[in-house]
Short mmCIF file of C-alpha atoms and ligand atoms in Angstrom, two decimals:
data_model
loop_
_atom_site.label_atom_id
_atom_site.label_comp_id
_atom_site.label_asym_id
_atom_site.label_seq_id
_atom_site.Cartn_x
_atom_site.Cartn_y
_atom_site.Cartn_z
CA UNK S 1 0.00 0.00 0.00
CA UNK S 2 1.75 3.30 -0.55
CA UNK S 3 1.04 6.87 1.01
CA UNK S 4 -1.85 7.90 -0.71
CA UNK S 5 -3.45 4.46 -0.95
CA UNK S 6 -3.42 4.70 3.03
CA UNK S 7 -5.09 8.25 2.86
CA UNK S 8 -7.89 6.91 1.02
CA UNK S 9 -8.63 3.97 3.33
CA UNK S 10 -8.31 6.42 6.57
CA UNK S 11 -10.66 8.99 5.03
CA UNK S 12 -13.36 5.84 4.09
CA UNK S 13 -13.16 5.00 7.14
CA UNK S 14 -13.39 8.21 9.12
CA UNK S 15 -16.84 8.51 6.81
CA UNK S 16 -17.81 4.91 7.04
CA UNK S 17 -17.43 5.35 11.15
CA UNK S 18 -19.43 8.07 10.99
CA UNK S 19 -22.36 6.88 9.16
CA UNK S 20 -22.10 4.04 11.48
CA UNK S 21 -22.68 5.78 14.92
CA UNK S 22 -19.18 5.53 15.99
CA UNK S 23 -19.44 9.09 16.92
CA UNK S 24 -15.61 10.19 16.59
CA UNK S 25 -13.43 7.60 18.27
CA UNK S 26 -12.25 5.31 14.75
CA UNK S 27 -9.76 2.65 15.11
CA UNK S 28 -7.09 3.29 12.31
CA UNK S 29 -5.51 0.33 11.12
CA UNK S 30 -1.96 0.62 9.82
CA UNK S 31 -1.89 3.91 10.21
CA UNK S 32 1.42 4.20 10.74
CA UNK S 33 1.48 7.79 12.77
CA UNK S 34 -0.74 5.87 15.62
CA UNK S 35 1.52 4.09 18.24
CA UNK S 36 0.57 0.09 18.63
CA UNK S 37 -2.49 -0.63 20.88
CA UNK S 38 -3.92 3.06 20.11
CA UNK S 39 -7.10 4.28 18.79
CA UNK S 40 -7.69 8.02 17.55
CA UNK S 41 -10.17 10.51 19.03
CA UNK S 42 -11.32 13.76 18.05
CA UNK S 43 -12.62 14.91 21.28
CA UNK S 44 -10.03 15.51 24.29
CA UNK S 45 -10.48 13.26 26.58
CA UNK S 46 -10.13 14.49 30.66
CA UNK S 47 -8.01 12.64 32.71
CA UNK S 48 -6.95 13.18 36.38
CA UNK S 49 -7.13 11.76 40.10
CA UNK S 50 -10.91 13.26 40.13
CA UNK S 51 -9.24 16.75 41.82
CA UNK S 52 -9.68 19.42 39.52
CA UNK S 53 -7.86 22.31 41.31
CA UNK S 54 -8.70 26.23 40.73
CA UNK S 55 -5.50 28.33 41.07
CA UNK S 56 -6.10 32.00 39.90
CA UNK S 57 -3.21 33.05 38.18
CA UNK S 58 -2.91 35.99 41.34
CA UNK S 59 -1.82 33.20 43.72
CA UNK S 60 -0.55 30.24 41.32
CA UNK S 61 3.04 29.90 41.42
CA UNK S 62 6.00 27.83 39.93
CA UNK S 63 8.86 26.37 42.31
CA UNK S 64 12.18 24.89 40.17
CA UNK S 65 14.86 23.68 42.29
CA UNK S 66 16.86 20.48 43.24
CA UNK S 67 20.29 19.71 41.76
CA UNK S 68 20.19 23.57 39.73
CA UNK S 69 22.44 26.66 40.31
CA UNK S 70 19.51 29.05 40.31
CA UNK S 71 16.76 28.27 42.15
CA UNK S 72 13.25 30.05 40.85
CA UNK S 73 9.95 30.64 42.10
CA UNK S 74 7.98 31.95 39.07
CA UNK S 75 4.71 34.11 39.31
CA UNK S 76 2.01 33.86 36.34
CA UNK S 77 4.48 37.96 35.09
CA UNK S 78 7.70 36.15 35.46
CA UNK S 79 6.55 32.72 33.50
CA UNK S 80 4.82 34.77 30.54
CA UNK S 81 7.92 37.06 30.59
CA UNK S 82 10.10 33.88 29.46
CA UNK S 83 10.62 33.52 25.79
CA UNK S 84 7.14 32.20 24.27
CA UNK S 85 7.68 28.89 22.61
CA UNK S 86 4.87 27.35 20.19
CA UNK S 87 5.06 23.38 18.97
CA UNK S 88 2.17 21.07 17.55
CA UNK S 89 2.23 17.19 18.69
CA UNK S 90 0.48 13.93 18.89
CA UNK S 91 -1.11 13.21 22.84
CA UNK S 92 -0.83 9.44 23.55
CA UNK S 93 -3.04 8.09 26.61
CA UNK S 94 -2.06 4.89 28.16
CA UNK S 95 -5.85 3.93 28.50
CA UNK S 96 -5.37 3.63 25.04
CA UNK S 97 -6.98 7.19 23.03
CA UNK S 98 -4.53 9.01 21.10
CA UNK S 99 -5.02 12.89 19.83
CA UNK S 100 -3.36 14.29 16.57
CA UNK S 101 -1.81 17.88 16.34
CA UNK S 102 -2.37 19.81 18.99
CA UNK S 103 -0.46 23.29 19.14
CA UNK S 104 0.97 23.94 22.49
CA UNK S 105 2.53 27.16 23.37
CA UNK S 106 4.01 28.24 26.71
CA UNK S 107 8.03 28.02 27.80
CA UNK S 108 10.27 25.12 26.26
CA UNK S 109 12.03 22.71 29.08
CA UNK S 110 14.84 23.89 26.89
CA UNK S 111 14.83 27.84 28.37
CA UNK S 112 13.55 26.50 32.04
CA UNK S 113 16.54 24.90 32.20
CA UNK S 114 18.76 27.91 30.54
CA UNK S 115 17.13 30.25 33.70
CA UNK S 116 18.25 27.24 36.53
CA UNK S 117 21.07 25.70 35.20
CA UNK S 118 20.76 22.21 36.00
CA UNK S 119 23.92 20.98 37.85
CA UNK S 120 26.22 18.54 36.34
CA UNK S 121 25.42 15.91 38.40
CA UNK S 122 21.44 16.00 37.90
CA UNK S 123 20.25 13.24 36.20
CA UNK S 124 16.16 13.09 36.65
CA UNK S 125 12.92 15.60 37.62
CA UNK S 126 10.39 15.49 39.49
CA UNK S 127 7.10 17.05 38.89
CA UNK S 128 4.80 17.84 41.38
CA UNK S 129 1.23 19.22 41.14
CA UNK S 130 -1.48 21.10 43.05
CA UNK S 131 -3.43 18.07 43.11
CA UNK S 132 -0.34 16.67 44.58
CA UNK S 133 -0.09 14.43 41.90
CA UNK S 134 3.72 13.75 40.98
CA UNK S 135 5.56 12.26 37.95
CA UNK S 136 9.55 11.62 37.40
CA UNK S 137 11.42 11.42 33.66
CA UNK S 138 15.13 11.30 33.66
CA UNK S 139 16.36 15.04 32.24
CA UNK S 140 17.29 13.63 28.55
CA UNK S 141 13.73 13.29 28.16
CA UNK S 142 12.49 16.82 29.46
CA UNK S 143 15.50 18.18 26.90
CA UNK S 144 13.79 16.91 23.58
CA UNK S 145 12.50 20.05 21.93
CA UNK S 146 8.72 19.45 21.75
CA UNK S 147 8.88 19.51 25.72
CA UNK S 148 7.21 22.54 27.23
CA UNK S 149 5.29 24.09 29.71
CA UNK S 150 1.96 25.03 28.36
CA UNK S 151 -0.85 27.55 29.12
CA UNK S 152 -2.30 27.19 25.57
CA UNK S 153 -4.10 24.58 23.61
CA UNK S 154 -5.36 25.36 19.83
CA UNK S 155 -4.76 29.01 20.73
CA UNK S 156 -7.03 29.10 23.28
CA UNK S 157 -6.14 29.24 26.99
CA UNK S 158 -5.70 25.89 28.89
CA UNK S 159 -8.81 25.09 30.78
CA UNK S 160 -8.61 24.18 34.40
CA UNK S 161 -9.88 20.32 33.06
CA UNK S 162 -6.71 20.08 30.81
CA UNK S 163 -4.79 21.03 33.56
CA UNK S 164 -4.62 25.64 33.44
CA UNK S 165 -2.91 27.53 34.36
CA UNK S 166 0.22 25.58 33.32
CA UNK S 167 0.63 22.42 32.95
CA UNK S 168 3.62 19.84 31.10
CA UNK S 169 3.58 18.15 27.88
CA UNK S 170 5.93 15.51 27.04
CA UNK S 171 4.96 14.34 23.80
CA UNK S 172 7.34 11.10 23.40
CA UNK S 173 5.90 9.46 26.57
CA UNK S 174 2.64 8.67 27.54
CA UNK S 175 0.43 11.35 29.05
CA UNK S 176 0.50 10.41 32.16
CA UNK S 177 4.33 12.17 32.24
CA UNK S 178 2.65 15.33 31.31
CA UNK S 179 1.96 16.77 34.79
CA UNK S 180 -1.16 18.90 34.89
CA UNK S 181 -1.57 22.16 37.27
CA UNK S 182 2.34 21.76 37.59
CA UNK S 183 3.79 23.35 40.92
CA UNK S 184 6.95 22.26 41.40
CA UNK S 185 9.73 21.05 39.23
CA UNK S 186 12.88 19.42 41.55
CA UNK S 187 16.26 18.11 39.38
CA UNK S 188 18.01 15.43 41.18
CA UNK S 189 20.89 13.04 41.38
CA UNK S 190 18.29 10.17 42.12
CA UNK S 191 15.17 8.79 40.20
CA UNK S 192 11.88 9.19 42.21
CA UNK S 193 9.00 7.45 41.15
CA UNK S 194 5.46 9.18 40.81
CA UNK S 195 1.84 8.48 41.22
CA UNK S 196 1.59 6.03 38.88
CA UNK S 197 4.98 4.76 38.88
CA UNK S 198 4.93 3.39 41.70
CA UNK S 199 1.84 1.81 40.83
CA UNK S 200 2.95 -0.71 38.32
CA UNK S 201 2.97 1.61 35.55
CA UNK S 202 6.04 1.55 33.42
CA UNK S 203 9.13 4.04 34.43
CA UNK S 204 9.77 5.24 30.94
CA UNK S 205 6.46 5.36 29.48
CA UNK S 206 6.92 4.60 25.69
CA UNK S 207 4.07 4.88 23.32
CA UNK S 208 5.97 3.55 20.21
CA UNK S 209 7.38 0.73 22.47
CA UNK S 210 3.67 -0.35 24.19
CA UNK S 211 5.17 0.39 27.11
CA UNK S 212 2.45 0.82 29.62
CA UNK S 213 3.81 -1.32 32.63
CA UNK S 214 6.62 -1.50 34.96
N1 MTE F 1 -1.74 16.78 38.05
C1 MTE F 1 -2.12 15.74 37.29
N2 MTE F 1 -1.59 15.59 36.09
C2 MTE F 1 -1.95 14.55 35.31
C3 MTE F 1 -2.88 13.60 35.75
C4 MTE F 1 -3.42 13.77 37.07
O1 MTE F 1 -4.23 12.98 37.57
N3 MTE F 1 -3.02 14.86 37.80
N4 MTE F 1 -3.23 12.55 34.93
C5 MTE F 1 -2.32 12.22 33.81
C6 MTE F 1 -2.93 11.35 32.82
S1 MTE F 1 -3.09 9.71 33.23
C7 MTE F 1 -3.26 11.78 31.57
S2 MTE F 1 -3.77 10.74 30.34
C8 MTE F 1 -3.22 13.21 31.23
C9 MTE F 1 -4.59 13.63 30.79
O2 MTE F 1 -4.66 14.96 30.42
P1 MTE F 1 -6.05 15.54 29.98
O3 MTE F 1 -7.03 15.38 31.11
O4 MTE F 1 -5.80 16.97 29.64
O5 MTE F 1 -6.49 14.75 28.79
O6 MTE F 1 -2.81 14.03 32.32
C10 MTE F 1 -1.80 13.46 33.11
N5 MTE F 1 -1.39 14.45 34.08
MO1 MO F 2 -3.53 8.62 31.10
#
């Protein structure tokens, strides 16, 4: 089958799923952009522990520290002050919905990291949210450069479901490493695991590898 022979076939049977009540979740098969054990939605999906927390951008606030030479607390002036950074990417859910092209824009892990420094010897982070939800990805990961901290999705301001003010988005790794509501951000020597780490789920969290489980 080549490229546009697999268009055709994925646009028969986005209408074909249609006609047929599927709503808008479609199973593409072969589609070679969807990780294995996937299936595509159109919708966004909401996702958390159940604790949706309000923080008004007044009080909400952004500790990175750890294993860094400069330590920052950021307010909502000082994190919009940062070099604005846009990138579109694929959202992969370990419960098994994927999402195509969504446009993120906020600060790159790239320019966090040129404001703290990391120290030499820091070698994973830890992210910590205000619904103390936590996650951990060693630093290589958080220095790809579709990493960022994002307060916009599609343009539009990140809702407090999707995790607003701020949350991550780590699109090589499944979701779950893409803390929502993020409040803290700690480098370190050592791994910690998070949430669901330490609940069987897999360490490193690769969609392209099916790896869902520690
Ligand atoms: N703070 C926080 N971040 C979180 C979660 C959570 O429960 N709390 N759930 C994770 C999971 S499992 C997924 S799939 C995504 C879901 O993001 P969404 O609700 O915007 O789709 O957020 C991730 N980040
Ligand atoms: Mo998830």
């Amino acid at each position: 089958m080549d490229q546009n022979d697999r268009l055709t076939k994925s646009k028969e049977q986005w209408a074909r799923a249609r006609r047929g009540g599927e709503e808008r979740e479609v199973f593409y098969e072969g589609d070679d952009r969807l990780p294995p054990g996937q299936h595509l939605v159109e919708t966004w999906p909401v996702l958390d522990l159940g604790h949706k927390p309000e923080i008004s951008l007044e009080e909400w606030r952004l500790t990175i520290g750890g294993a860094v030479t400069t330590a920052v607390i950021w307010t909502w002036a000082n994190f919009l002050a940062q070099p604005q950074f846009k990138d579109v990417s694929d959202f992969h859910c370990v419960t098994s919905w994927s999402r195509y092209d969504n446009e993120w824009e906020g600060v790159s892990f790239k320019q966090l990291m040129t404001v703290v420094q990391p120290l030499p010897s820091a070698r994973f982070v830890l992210f910590k949210s205000y619904d103390d939800y936590t996650t951990n990805l060693p630093l290589s990961a958080c220095q790809d450069d579709d990493v960022l901290l994002t307060y916009k999705w599609n343009g539009r301001p990140l809702t407090k479901e999707h995790g607003g003010p701020v949350r991550m988005i780590v699109p090589k790794r499944y979701a779950w490493k893409g803390a929502k509501w993020v409040k803290e951000i700690t480098f370190s020597e050592q791994d910690e695991k998070g949430f669901w780490e330490v609940r069987g789920y897999s360490n490193t969290a690769f969609p392209w590898k099916n790896d869902r489980y520690g």
